[in-house]
């Protein structure tokens, strides 16, 4: 088996109108870098002709491979499958909608040559995103930074290059709720960012509706922080403290024999405490559900078909693959 210098792994979900330009620009960049390469497309259960298109690329050029999932497993799983299947010494991961410009790869490759194990692309500016997305992303990344021990860089997506040691380490992380930008920070080694202006998606619509984005943000928070769980403790302390003060007030009123009706106060406390308790139970539920998912130990994804690869489809690409 020939091992290319670099593999580029791309998750694809209904991106048929972007694939021609993507494939062309990628190959141009990789050829110019004068290294041996392979491109691994992972079709995440597209309903358009994405897989047919990438399979056609793969049949034309042995350096291109196309994997198809048995259904939609999500962006983070498709990315994982791409890294698992990659045979290159260095592995790059990037989106297929041209928001991660292939041209940046040459600059990122230089950093790997300098000895960095993880080179991530850091967006200095984002074009064509709604003010809402920009603001929520801004707040989220800063919150995450404060609440975690892992040094997750801010304003960084999944566009990155990993050297051999980072790739080997990443493949050993088999958790189910994956926040890949955090996981690649967790592996450590020498890491560096390269700044770029993130262009708008070339064609088509975002495949990340608000619902998926919220889930993803929660996965990030819960996989790298226990702060939400500990919040219950702090809330408990705070509420107990005020309750204690109020008990003194109530006792004083009782001693002074001032008879207050007190219905309003009672309602306020009952509602407040009910709200706090339900919120805390909800937080517990978020963690519990994730524990349940992990305990089931299902494979992360299923590959239905592979074109241009070596072997027949395997249920979960061998993770011991060097
Ligand atoms: N994607 C995927 N599976 C999904 C959703 C998205 O493989 O369920 C891919 C998609 O084709 C793209 C990348 O993940 O290559 C990022 O998605 P998108 O550009 O829609 O996200 P955004 O940039 O809007 O956050
Ligand atoms: Mg995008």
PDB file of C-alpha atoms in Angstrom, residues 132-267:
ATOM      1  CA  UNK A 132     -27.241  36.266  14.756  1.00  0.00           C
ATOM      2  CA  UNK A 133     -24.818  33.456  13.865  1.00  0.00           C
ATOM      3  CA  UNK A 134     -21.797  35.736  14.247  1.00  0.00           C
ATOM      4  CA  UNK A 135     -22.921  36.924  17.659  1.00  0.00           C
ATOM      5  CA  UNK A 136     -23.902  33.507  19.035  1.00  0.00           C
ATOM      6  CA  UNK A 137     -20.634  32.005  17.763  1.00  0.00           C
ATOM      7  CA  UNK A 138     -18.695  34.837  19.375  1.00  0.00           C
ATOM      8  CA  UNK A 139     -20.356  34.345  22.762  1.00  0.00           C
ATOM      9  CA  UNK A 140     -20.197  30.548  22.569  1.00  0.00           C
ATOM     10  CA  UNK A 141     -16.475  30.277  21.885  1.00  0.00           C
ATOM     11  CA  UNK A 142     -15.643  32.669  24.704  1.00  0.00           C
ATOM     12  CA  UNK A 143     -17.898  30.869  27.158  1.00  0.00           C
ATOM     13  CA  UNK A 144     -16.340  27.571  26.176  1.00  0.00           C
ATOM     14  CA  UNK A 145     -12.890  28.981  26.742  1.00  0.00           C
ATOM     15  CA  UNK A 146     -13.800  30.109  30.248  1.00  0.00           C
ATOM     16  CA  UNK A 147     -15.490  26.883  31.224  1.00  0.00           C
ATOM     17  CA  UNK A 148     -13.003  24.308  30.014  1.00  0.00           C
ATOM     18  CA  UNK A 149      -9.530  23.246  31.000  1.00  0.00           C
ATOM     19  CA  UNK A 150      -8.618  22.410  27.436  1.00  0.00           C
ATOM     20  CA  UNK A 151      -7.253  25.357  25.540  1.00  0.00           C
ATOM     21  CA  UNK A 152      -9.726  25.443  22.673  1.00  0.00           C
ATOM     22  CA  UNK A 153      -8.822  28.328  20.355  1.00  0.00           C
ATOM     23  CA  UNK A 154     -11.585  30.853  19.658  1.00  0.00           C
ATOM     24  CA  UNK A 155     -13.200  31.395  16.232  1.00  0.00           C
ATOM     25  CA  UNK A 156     -11.865  28.146  14.865  1.00  0.00           C
ATOM     26  CA  UNK A 157     -13.915  25.621  12.900  1.00  0.00           C
ATOM     27  CA  UNK A 158     -12.904  22.138  11.843  1.00  0.00           C
ATOM     28  CA  UNK A 159     -10.625  23.222   9.001  1.00  0.00           C
ATOM     29  CA  UNK A 160      -7.228  21.897  10.085  1.00  0.00           C
ATOM     30  CA  UNK A 161      -4.185  19.836   9.306  1.00  0.00           C
ATOM     31  CA  UNK A 162      -2.905  17.129  11.596  1.00  0.00           C
ATOM     32  CA  UNK A 163       0.524  15.585  11.652  1.00  0.00           C
ATOM     33  CA  UNK A 164       1.084  11.824  12.154  1.00  0.00           C
ATOM     34  CA  UNK A 165       1.117  11.887  15.942  1.00  0.00           C
ATOM     35  CA  UNK A 166      -2.004  14.018  16.213  1.00  0.00           C
ATOM     36  CA  UNK A 167      -3.800  11.763  13.723  1.00  0.00           C
ATOM     37  CA  UNK A 168      -2.855   8.621  15.669  1.00  0.00           C
ATOM     38  CA  UNK A 169      -4.024  10.237  18.900  1.00  0.00           C
ATOM     39  CA  UNK A 170      -7.258  11.515  17.376  1.00  0.00           C
ATOM     40  CA  UNK A 171      -8.144   8.039  16.107  1.00  0.00           C
ATOM     41  CA  UNK A 172      -8.044   6.769  19.656  1.00  0.00           C
ATOM     42  CA  UNK A 173     -10.815   9.142  20.742  1.00  0.00           C
ATOM     43  CA  UNK A 174     -13.949   7.152  20.019  1.00  0.00           C
ATOM     44  CA  UNK A 175     -16.524   9.183  21.908  1.00  0.00           C
ATOM     45  CA  UNK A 176     -19.953   9.447  20.383  1.00  0.00           C
ATOM     46  CA  UNK A 177     -20.805  13.088  20.992  1.00  0.00           C
ATOM     47  CA  UNK A 178     -17.981  14.613  19.079  1.00  0.00           C
ATOM     48  CA  UNK A 179     -16.793  18.169  19.162  1.00  0.00           C
ATOM     49  CA  UNK A 180     -13.829  17.731  16.882  1.00  0.00           C
ATOM     50  CA  UNK A 181     -12.420  21.236  17.200  1.00  0.00           C
ATOM     51  CA  UNK A 182     -12.114  20.567  20.938  1.00  0.00           C
ATOM     52  CA  UNK A 183     -10.829  17.020  20.565  1.00  0.00           C
ATOM     53  CA  UNK A 184      -7.954  18.068  18.333  1.00  0.00           C
ATOM     54  CA  UNK A 185      -7.035  20.731  20.902  1.00  0.00           C
ATOM     55  CA  UNK A 186      -7.175  18.092  23.636  1.00  0.00           C
ATOM     56  CA  UNK A 187      -4.504  15.913  21.976  1.00  0.00           C
ATOM     57  CA  UNK A 188      -1.938  18.651  22.616  1.00  0.00           C
ATOM     58  CA  UNK A 189       1.494  18.635  20.923  1.00  0.00           C
ATOM     59  CA  UNK A 190       2.534  21.812  19.167  1.00  0.00           C
ATOM     60  CA  UNK A 191      -0.440  23.684  17.754  1.00  0.00           C
ATOM     61  CA  UNK A 192      -0.674  26.848  15.727  1.00  0.00           C
ATOM     62  CA  UNK A 193      -3.312  28.863  13.898  1.00  0.00           C
ATOM     63  CA  UNK A 194      -3.274  30.400  10.440  1.00  0.00           C
ATOM     64  CA  UNK A 195      -5.591  33.367   9.927  1.00  0.00           C
ATOM     65  CA  UNK A 196      -7.967  33.683   7.015  1.00  0.00           C
ATOM     66  CA  UNK A 197     -11.113  35.437   5.936  1.00  0.00           C
ATOM     67  CA  UNK A 198     -13.901  32.889   5.794  1.00  0.00           C
ATOM     68  CA  UNK A 199     -15.845  33.318   2.566  1.00  0.00           C
ATOM     69  CA  UNK A 200     -19.556  32.658   2.229  1.00  0.00           C
ATOM     70  CA  UNK A 201     -20.700  29.211   1.137  1.00  0.00           C
ATOM     71  CA  UNK A 202     -20.167  28.911  -2.646  1.00  0.00           C
ATOM     72  CA  UNK A 203     -23.541  27.430  -3.576  1.00  0.00           C
ATOM     73  CA  UNK A 204     -26.522  25.889  -1.851  1.00  0.00           C
ATOM     74  CA  UNK A 205     -27.793  26.384   1.665  1.00  0.00           C
ATOM     75  CA  UNK A 206     -26.350  25.692   5.081  1.00  0.00           C
ATOM     76  CA  UNK A 207     -26.815  22.116   6.286  1.00  0.00           C
ATOM     77  CA  UNK A 208     -26.673  23.311   9.876  1.00  0.00           C
ATOM     78  CA  UNK A 209     -30.087  24.605  10.923  1.00  0.00           C
ATOM     79  CA  UNK A 210     -30.386  26.267  14.334  1.00  0.00           C
ATOM     80  CA  UNK A 211     -31.507  23.013  15.970  1.00  0.00           C
ATOM     81  CA  UNK A 212     -28.360  21.146  14.883  1.00  0.00           C
ATOM     82  CA  UNK A 213     -26.192  24.094  15.856  1.00  0.00           C
ATOM     83  CA  UNK A 214     -27.632  24.128  19.380  1.00  0.00           C
ATOM     84  CA  UNK A 215     -27.061  20.372  19.751  1.00  0.00           C
ATOM     85  CA  UNK A 216     -23.526  20.796  18.552  1.00  0.00           C
ATOM     86  CA  UNK A 217     -22.855  23.665  20.972  1.00  0.00           C
ATOM     87  CA  UNK A 218     -24.243  21.562  23.834  1.00  0.00           C
ATOM     88  CA  UNK A 219     -22.019  18.645  22.793  1.00  0.00           C
ATOM     89  CA  UNK A 220     -19.035  20.954  22.887  1.00  0.00           C
ATOM     90  CA  UNK A 221     -19.885  22.286  26.292  1.00  0.00           C
ATOM     91  CA  UNK A 222     -20.743  18.947  27.890  1.00  0.00           C
ATOM     92  CA  UNK A 223     -17.783  17.043  26.443  1.00  0.00           C
ATOM     93  CA  UNK A 224     -15.269  19.506  27.758  1.00  0.00           C
ATOM     94  CA  UNK A 225     -16.793  20.956  30.889  1.00  0.00           C
ATOM     95  CA  UNK A 226     -18.526  19.938  34.093  1.00  0.00           C
ATOM     96  CA  UNK A 227     -19.346  23.525  34.944  1.00  0.00           C
ATOM     97  CA  UNK A 228     -23.055  23.180  34.030  1.00  0.00           C
ATOM     98  CA  UNK A 229     -23.298  20.260  36.480  1.00  0.00           C
ATOM     99  CA  UNK A 230     -21.492  22.211  39.161  1.00  0.00           C
ATOM    100  CA  UNK A 231     -23.815  25.124  38.604  1.00  0.00           C
ATOM    101  CA  UNK A 232     -26.404  23.165  40.595  1.00  0.00           C
ATOM    102  CA  UNK A 233     -24.123  23.263  43.613  1.00  0.00           C
ATOM    103  CA  UNK A 234     -23.623  27.017  43.377  1.00  0.00           C
ATOM    104  CA  UNK A 235     -27.296  27.659  42.805  1.00  0.00           C
ATOM    105  CA  UNK A 236     -28.032  25.466  45.800  1.00  0.00           C
ATOM    106  CA  UNK A 237     -25.627  27.438  47.984  1.00  0.00           C
ATOM    107  CA  UNK A 238     -26.992  30.783  46.841  1.00  0.00           C
ATOM    108  CA  UNK A 239     -30.621  29.790  47.335  1.00  0.00           C
ATOM    109  CA  UNK A 240     -29.858  28.277  50.762  1.00  0.00           C
ATOM    110  CA  UNK A 241     -28.086  31.437  51.835  1.00  0.00           C
ATOM    111  CA  UNK A 242     -31.039  33.656  50.963  1.00  0.00           C
ATOM    112  CA  UNK A 243     -33.444  31.143  52.458  1.00  0.00           C
ATOM    113  CA  UNK A 244     -31.512  31.311  55.728  1.00  0.00           C
ATOM    114  CA  UNK A 245     -31.717  35.106  55.766  1.00  0.00           C
ATOM    115  CA  UNK A 246     -35.414  34.918  55.084  1.00  0.00           C
ATOM    116  CA  UNK A 247     -35.935  32.422  57.890  1.00  0.00           C
ATOM    117  CA  UNK A 248     -34.509  35.041  60.256  1.00  0.00           C
ATOM    118  CA  UNK A 249     -36.997  37.589  58.903  1.00  0.00           C
ATOM    119  CA  UNK A 250     -39.886  35.182  59.338  1.00  0.00           C
ATOM    120  CA  UNK A 251     -38.815  34.347  62.884  1.00  0.00           C
ATOM    121  CA  UNK A 252     -38.461  38.009  63.761  1.00  0.00           C
ATOM    122  CA  UNK A 253     -41.964  38.718  62.466  1.00  0.00           C
ATOM    123  CA  UNK A 254     -43.289  35.774  64.460  1.00  0.00           C
ATOM    124  CA  UNK A 255     -41.642  37.035  67.659  1.00  0.00           C
ATOM    125  CA  UNK A 256     -42.977  40.531  67.059  1.00  0.00           C
ATOM    126  CA  UNK A 257     -46.352  38.936  66.386  1.00  0.00           C
ATOM    127  CA  UNK A 258     -46.771  40.824  63.132  1.00  0.00           C
ATOM    128  CA  UNK A 259     -49.140  38.702  61.144  1.00  0.00           C
ATOM    129  CA  UNK A 260     -48.429  39.044  57.403  1.00  0.00           C
ATOM    130  CA  UNK A 261     -50.665  37.426  54.814  1.00  0.00           C
ATOM    131  CA  UNK A 262     -47.610  36.335  52.782  1.00  0.00           C
ATOM    132  CA  UNK A 263     -49.320  34.703  49.782  1.00  0.00           C
ATOM    133  CA  UNK A 264     -47.297  36.714  47.259  1.00  0.00           C
ATOM    134  CA  UNK A 265     -43.977  35.869  48.890  1.00  0.00           C
ATOM    135  CA  UNK A 266     -44.925  32.221  49.025  1.00  0.00           C
ATOM    136  CA  UNK A 267     -45.830  32.096  45.348  1.00  0.00           C
TER     137      UNK A 267
END
